[in-house]
mmCIF file of N, CA and C in Angstrom:
data_model
loop_
_atom_site.group_PDB
_atom_site.id
_atom_site.type_symbol
_atom_site.label_atom_id
_atom_site.label_comp_id
_atom_site.label_asym_id
_atom_site.label_seq_id
_atom_site.Cartn_x
_atom_site.Cartn_y
_atom_site.Cartn_z
ATOM 1 N N UNK A 71 0.859 -1.170 0.000
ATOM 2 C CA UNK A 71 0.000 0.000 0.000
ATOM 3 C C UNK A 71 0.907 1.235 0.000
ATOM 4 N N UNK A 72 0.644 2.134 -0.910
ATOM 5 C CA UNK A 72 1.434 3.356 -1.026
ATOM 6 C C UNK A 72 1.084 4.323 0.097
ATOM 7 N N UNK A 73 2.032 5.190 0.408
ATOM 8 C CA UNK A 73 1.845 6.185 1.461
ATOM 9 C C UNK A 73 1.948 7.579 0.859
ATOM 10 N N UNK A 74 1.036 8.455 1.267
ATOM 11 C CA UNK A 74 1.103 9.852 0.852
ATOM 12 C C UNK A 74 0.994 10.725 2.097
ATOM 13 N N UNK A 75 1.551 11.907 2.010
ATOM 14 C CA UNK A 75 1.484 12.828 3.146
ATOM 15 C C UNK A 75 0.202 13.654 3.079
ATOM 16 N N UNK A 76 -0.133 14.229 4.215
ATOM 17 C CA UNK A 76 -1.283 15.134 4.281
ATOM 18 C C UNK A 76 -1.097 16.270 3.281
ATOM 19 N N UNK A 77 0.106 16.757 3.172
ATOM 20 C CA UNK A 77 0.395 17.857 2.245
ATOM 21 C C UNK A 77 0.127 17.432 0.801
ATOM 22 N N UNK A 78 0.577 16.221 0.436
ATOM 23 C CA UNK A 78 0.338 15.731 -0.922
ATOM 24 C C UNK A 78 -1.162 15.573 -1.188
ATOM 25 N N UNK A 79 -1.887 15.079 -0.194
ATOM 26 C CA UNK A 79 -3.334 14.945 -0.340
ATOM 27 C C UNK A 79 -3.972 16.314 -0.549
ATOM 28 N N UNK A 80 -3.544 17.292 0.230
ATOM 29 C CA UNK A 80 -4.106 18.638 0.130
ATOM 30 C C UNK A 80 -3.765 19.283 -1.217
ATOM 31 N N UNK A 81 -2.512 19.159 -1.645
ATOM 32 C CA UNK A 81 -2.069 19.852 -2.855
ATOM 33 C C UNK A 81 -2.471 19.148 -4.148
ATOM 34 N N UNK A 82 -2.584 17.830 -4.112
ATOM 35 C CA UNK A 82 -2.880 17.064 -5.323
ATOM 36 C C UNK A 82 -4.097 16.164 -5.129
ATOM 37 N N UNK A 83 -5.145 16.695 -4.517
ATOM 38 C CA UNK A 83 -6.294 15.858 -4.169
ATOM 39 C C UNK A 83 -6.943 15.209 -5.391
ATOM 40 N N UNK A 84 -7.021 15.912 -6.503
ATOM 41 C CA UNK A 84 -7.644 15.332 -7.697
ATOM 42 C C UNK A 84 -6.862 14.111 -8.172
ATOM 43 N N UNK A 85 -5.554 14.214 -8.188
ATOM 44 C CA UNK A 85 -4.713 13.084 -8.607
ATOM 45 C C UNK A 85 -4.818 11.927 -7.619
ATOM 46 N N UNK A 86 -4.840 12.232 -6.338
ATOM 47 C CA UNK A 86 -4.978 11.191 -5.316
ATOM 48 C C UNK A 86 -6.308 10.466 -5.493
ATOM 49 N N UNK A 87 -7.380 11.211 -5.709
ATOM 50 C CA UNK A 87 -8.688 10.586 -5.909
ATOM 51 C C UNK A 87 -8.723 9.741 -7.178
ATOM 52 N N UNK A 88 -8.038 10.168 -8.228
ATOM 53 C CA UNK A 88 -7.961 9.362 -9.448
ATOM 54 C C UNK A 88 -7.258 8.033 -9.165
ATOM 55 N N UNK A 89 -6.184 8.092 -8.375
ATOM 56 C CA UNK A 89 -5.454 6.864 -8.037
ATOM 57 C C UNK A 89 -6.343 5.893 -7.261
ATOM 58 N N UNK A 90 -7.072 6.427 -6.287
ATOM 59 C CA UNK A 90 -7.953 5.572 -5.487
ATOM 60 C C UNK A 90 -9.086 5.020 -6.353
ATOM 61 N N UNK A 91 -9.664 5.851 -7.201
ATOM 62 C CA UNK A 91 -10.740 5.395 -8.085
ATOM 63 C C UNK A 91 -10.247 4.313 -9.042
ATOM 64 N N UNK A 92 -8.961 4.347 -9.372
ATOM 65 C CA UNK A 92 -8.377 3.344 -10.262
ATOM 66 C C UNK A 92 -8.071 2.041 -9.534
ATOM 67 N N UNK A 93 -8.308 2.012 -8.218
ATOM 68 C CA UNK A 93 -8.132 0.770 -7.475
ATOM 69 C C UNK A 93 -6.984 0.751 -6.489
ATOM 70 N N UNK A 94 -6.236 1.826 -6.394
ATOM 71 C CA UNK A 94 -5.087 1.862 -5.484
ATOM 72 C C UNK A 94 -5.529 2.236 -4.069
ATOM 73 N N UNK A 95 -4.948 1.576 -3.080
ATOM 74 C CA UNK A 95 -5.195 1.918 -1.681
ATOM 75 C C UNK A 95 -4.022 2.745 -1.176
ATOM 76 N N UNK A 96 -4.319 3.786 -0.413
ATOM 77 C CA UNK A 96 -3.280 4.697 0.064
ATOM 78 C C UNK A 96 -3.390 4.894 1.569
ATOM 79 N N UNK A 97 -2.233 5.003 2.221
ATOM 80 C CA UNK A 97 -2.187 5.388 3.625
ATOM 81 C C UNK A 97 -1.796 6.854 3.671
ATOM 82 N N UNK A 98 -2.546 7.645 4.413
ATOM 83 C CA UNK A 98 -2.270 9.077 4.537
ATOM 84 C C UNK A 98 -1.549 9.298 5.860
ATOM 85 N N UNK A 99 -0.444 10.053 5.798
ATOM 86 C CA UNK A 99 0.306 10.351 7.016
ATOM 87 C C UNK A 99 0.214 11.829 7.351
ATOM 88 N N UNK A 100 0.347 12.121 8.630
ATOM 89 C CA UNK A 100 0.416 13.495 9.109
ATOM 90 C C UNK A 100 1.622 13.562 10.035
ATOM 91 N N UNK A 101 2.612 14.344 9.637
ATOM 92 C CA UNK A 101 3.876 14.440 10.368
ATOM 93 C C UNK A 101 4.539 13.074 10.523
ATOM 94 N N UNK A 102 4.413 12.277 9.457
ATOM 95 C CA UNK A 102 5.064 10.977 9.428
ATOM 96 C C UNK A 102 4.298 9.838 10.076
ATOM 97 N N UNK A 103 3.188 10.132 10.727
ATOM 98 C CA UNK A 103 2.387 9.109 11.398
ATOM 99 C C UNK A 103 1.172 8.758 10.545
ATOM 100 N N UNK A 104 0.910 7.470 10.318
ATOM 101 C CA UNK A 104 -0.288 7.092 9.568
ATOM 102 C C UNK A 104 -1.548 7.527 10.322
ATOM 103 N N UNK A 105 -2.445 8.197 9.618
ATOM 104 C CA UNK A 105 -3.674 8.683 10.256
ATOM 105 C C UNK A 105 -4.941 8.246 9.524
ATOM 106 N N UNK A 106 -4.808 7.817 8.279
ATOM 107 C CA UNK A 106 -6.002 7.439 7.519
ATOM 108 C C UNK A 106 -5.620 6.478 6.409
ATOM 109 N N UNK A 107 -6.621 5.775 5.952
ATOM 110 C CA UNK A 107 -6.439 4.877 4.817
ATOM 111 C C UNK A 107 -7.514 5.218 3.799
ATOM 112 N N UNK A 108 -7.090 5.397 2.566
ATOM 113 C CA UNK A 108 -8.037 5.651 1.479
ATOM 114 C C UNK A 108 -8.076 4.397 0.621
ATOM 115 N N UNK A 109 -9.269 3.840 0.485
ATOM 116 C CA UNK A 109 -9.434 2.621 -0.303
ATOM 117 C C UNK A 109 -10.582 2.817 -1.279
ATOM 118 N N UNK A 110 -10.523 2.140 -2.421
ATOM 119 C CA UNK A 110 -11.632 2.249 -3.363
ATOM 120 C C UNK A 110 -12.900 1.681 -2.743
ATOM 121 N N UNK A 111 -14.025 2.255 -3.092
ATOM 122 C CA UNK A 111 -15.295 1.716 -2.624
ATOM 123 C C UNK A 111 -15.502 0.343 -3.223
ATOM 124 N N UNK A 112 -16.099 -0.522 -2.425
ATOM 125 C CA UNK A 112 -16.389 -1.866 -2.902
ATOM 126 C C UNK A 112 -17.622 -1.866 -3.773
ATOM 127 N N UNK A 113 -18.229 -3.023 -3.833
ATOM 128 C CA UNK A 113 -19.435 -3.169 -4.637
ATOM 129 C C UNK A 113 -20.642 -2.621 -3.907
ATOM 130 N N UNK A 114 -21.720 -3.320 -4.026
ATOM 131 C CA UNK A 114 -22.971 -2.883 -3.420
ATOM 132 C C UNK A 114 -22.925 -3.040 -1.906
ATOM 133 N N UNK A 115 -23.895 -2.484 -1.239
ATOM 134 C CA UNK A 115 -23.988 -2.616 0.214
ATOM 135 C C UNK A 115 -24.108 -4.083 0.605
ATOM 136 N N UNK A 116 -24.819 -4.870 -0.197
ATOM 137 C CA UNK A 116 -24.949 -6.299 0.084
ATOM 138 C C UNK A 116 -23.592 -6.985 0.003
ATOM 139 N N UNK A 117 -22.815 -6.689 -1.038
ATOM 140 C CA UNK A 117 -21.491 -7.296 -1.182
ATOM 141 C C UNK A 117 -20.590 -6.925 -0.016
ATOM 142 N N UNK A 118 -20.665 -5.685 0.441
ATOM 143 C CA UNK A 118 -19.867 -5.260 1.586
ATOM 144 C C UNK A 118 -20.314 -5.964 2.860
ATOM 145 N N UNK A 119 -21.625 -6.160 3.024
ATOM 146 C CA UNK A 119 -22.134 -6.867 4.200
ATOM 147 C C UNK A 119 -21.688 -8.323 4.189
ATOM 148 N N UNK A 120 -21.656 -8.943 3.024
ATOM 149 C CA UNK A 120 -21.167 -10.320 2.915
ATOM 150 C C UNK A 120 -19.685 -10.363 3.256
ATOM 151 N N UNK A 121 -18.907 -9.425 2.704
ATOM 152 C CA UNK A 121 -17.465 -9.403 2.949
ATOM 153 C C UNK A 121 -17.139 -9.196 4.416
ATOM 154 N N UNK A 122 -17.952 -8.422 5.119
ATOM 155 C CA UNK A 122 -17.693 -8.156 6.533
ATOM 156 C C UNK A 122 -18.280 -9.229 7.442
ATOM 157 N N UNK A 123 -19.015 -10.181 6.867
ATOM 158 C CA UNK A 123 -19.593 -11.259 7.659
ATOM 159 C C UNK A 123 -20.920 -10.916 8.312
ATOM 160 N N UNK A 124 -21.503 -9.779 7.976
ATOM 161 C CA UNK A 124 -22.778 -9.382 8.570
ATOM 162 C C UNK A 124 -23.940 -10.213 8.044
ATOM 163 N N UNK A 125 -23.836 -10.670 6.810
ATOM 164 C CA UNK A 125 -24.872 -11.519 6.224
ATOM 165 C C UNK A 125 -24.208 -12.670 5.480
ATOM 166 N N UNK A 126 -24.965 -13.714 5.278
ATOM 167 C CA UNK A 126 -24.487 -14.846 4.493
ATOM 168 C C UNK A 126 -25.374 -14.985 3.264
ATOM 169 N N UNK A 127 -24.776 -15.117 2.092
ATOM 170 C CA UNK A 127 -25.602 -15.293 0.901
ATOM 171 C C UNK A 127 -26.278 -16.663 0.927
ATOM 172 N N UNK A 128 -27.361 -16.771 0.220
ATOM 173 C CA UNK A 128 -28.077 -18.045 0.140
ATOM 174 C C UNK A 128 -27.176 -19.103 -0.483
ATOM 175 N N UNK A 129 -27.266 -20.312 0.043
ATOM 176 C CA UNK A 129 -26.460 -21.407 -0.498
ATOM 177 C C UNK A 129 -27.080 -21.989 -1.760
ATOM 178 N N UNK A 130 -28.390 -21.867 -1.873
ATOM 179 C CA UNK A 130 -29.081 -22.412 -3.039
ATOM 180 C C UNK A 130 -30.361 -21.616 -3.273
ATOM 181 N N UNK A 131 -30.822 -21.647 -4.503
ATOM 182 C CA UNK A 131 -32.088 -20.989 -4.828
ATOM 183 C C UNK A 131 -33.230 -21.816 -4.249
ATOM 184 N N UNK A 132 -34.256 -21.158 -3.805
ATOM 185 C CA UNK A 132 -35.416 -21.845 -3.233
ATOM 186 C C UNK A 132 -36.614 -21.689 -4.156
ATOM 187 N N UNK A 133 -37.447 -22.709 -4.155
ATOM 188 C CA UNK A 133 -38.672 -22.679 -4.942
ATOM 189 C C UNK A 133 -39.821 -22.310 -4.009
ATOM 190 N N UNK A 134 -40.336 -21.116 -4.159
ATOM 191 C CA UNK A 134 -41.412 -20.637 -3.296
ATOM 192 C C UNK A 134 -42.795 -20.913 -3.884
ATOM 193 N N UNK A 135 -42.852 -21.629 -4.989
ATOM 194 C CA UNK A 135 -44.152 -21.895 -5.610
ATOM 195 C C UNK A 135 -45.025 -22.810 -4.753
ATOM 196 N N UNK A 136 -44.426 -23.542 -3.824
ATOM 197 C CA UNK A 136 -45.212 -24.441 -2.975
ATOM 198 C C UNK A 136 -45.916 -23.699 -1.838
ATOM 199 N N UNK A 137 -45.579 -22.441 -1.633
ATOM 200 C CA UNK A 137 -46.234 -21.655 -0.588
ATOM 201 C C UNK A 137 -47.578 -21.180 -1.129
ATOM 202 N N UNK A 138 -48.631 -21.503 -0.397
ATOM 203 C CA UNK A 138 -49.975 -21.154 -0.852
ATOM 204 C C UNK A 138 -50.412 -19.829 -0.241
ATOM 205 N N UNK A 139 -50.989 -19.021 -1.072
ATOM 206 C CA UNK A 139 -51.489 -17.722 -0.641
ATOM 207 C C UNK A 139 -52.779 -17.911 0.162
ATOM 208 N N UNK A 140 -52.882 -17.190 1.259
ATOM 209 C CA UNK A 140 -54.083 -17.260 2.085
ATOM 210 C C UNK A 140 -55.114 -16.317 1.485
ATOM 211 N N UNK A 141 -56.274 -16.844 1.187
ATOM 212 C CA UNK A 141 -57.338 -16.052 0.573
ATOM 213 C C UNK A 141 -58.269 -15.508 1.652
ATOM 214 N N UNK A 142 -58.829 -14.349 1.405
ATOM 215 C CA UNK A 142 -59.845 -13.788 2.278
ATOM 216 C C UNK A 142 -59.314 -13.071 3.504
ATOM 217 N N UNK A 143 -57.994 -12.925 3.616
ATOM 218 C CA UNK A 143 -57.436 -12.213 4.763
ATOM 219 C C UNK A 143 -56.777 -10.946 4.239
ATOM 220 N N UNK A 144 -57.207 -9.826 4.770
ATOM 221 C CA UNK A 144 -56.677 -8.536 4.353
ATOM 222 C C UNK A 144 -55.336 -8.288 5.044
ATOM 223 N N UNK A 145 -54.362 -7.802 4.310
ATOM 224 C CA UNK A 145 -53.041 -7.527 4.866
ATOM 225 C C UNK A 145 -53.128 -6.550 6.029
ATOM 226 N N UNK A 146 -53.972 -5.557 5.913
ATOM 227 C CA UNK A 146 -54.130 -4.574 6.993
ATOM 228 C C UNK A 146 -54.599 -5.249 8.276
ATOM 229 N N UNK A 147 -55.486 -6.235 8.150
ATOM 230 C CA UNK A 147 -55.956 -6.961 9.333
ATOM 231 C C UNK A 147 -54.823 -7.746 9.989
ATOM 232 N N UNK A 148 -54.022 -8.386 9.174
ATOM 233 C CA UNK A 148 -52.893 -9.157 9.703
ATOM 234 C C UNK A 148 -51.933 -8.231 10.434
ATOM 235 N N UNK A 149 -51.612 -7.098 9.825
ATOM 236 C CA UNK A 149 -50.707 -6.144 10.468
ATOM 237 C C UNK A 149 -51.291 -5.615 11.771
ATOM 238 N N UNK A 150 -52.570 -5.328 11.773
ATOM 239 C CA UNK A 150 -53.225 -4.839 12.984
ATOM 240 C C UNK A 150 -53.148 -5.889 14.091
ATOM 241 N N UNK A 151 -53.391 -7.141 13.744
ATOM 242 C CA UNK A 151 -53.290 -8.222 14.727
ATOM 243 C C UNK A 151 -51.870 -8.332 15.276
ATOM 244 N N UNK A 152 -50.885 -8.256 14.389
ATOM 245 C CA UNK A 152 -49.493 -8.353 14.829
ATOM 246 C C UNK A 152 -49.112 -7.185 15.735
ATOM 247 N N UNK A 153 -49.539 -6.005 15.378
ATOM 248 C CA UNK A 153 -49.213 -4.823 16.188
ATOM 249 C C UNK A 153 -49.938 -4.842 17.525
ATOM 250 N N UNK A 154 -51.086 -5.457 17.567
ATOM 251 C CA UNK A 154 -51.831 -5.556 18.813
ATOM 252 C C UNK A 154 -51.155 -6.461 19.823
ATOM 253 N N UNK A 155 -50.300 -7.354 19.350
ATOM 254 C CA UNK A 155 -49.603 -8.283 20.238
ATOM 255 C C UNK A 155 -48.362 -7.668 20.875
ATOM 256 N N UNK A 156 -48.028 -6.452 20.539
ATOM 257 C CA UNK A 156 -46.803 -5.828 21.076
ATOM 258 C C UNK A 156 -46.949 -5.456 22.515
#
């Protein structure tokens, strides 16, 4: 990972951002001490959640056609019943 100074970031911010957008990760230093890391943004929020272990992707596709729709029950009634149980 390349290192840049705070001064370089301040003076050449457009170039630094181009480097990061191109996929390069940079450590920013202030008075020689690392203070920040600039990394390219990952994919979607879902991909980031998977990468961080917050969610697990499905192992296989599921067939939901076997689930039968309940007829004659209004969604608003179901929600009202659920909220009444709080």
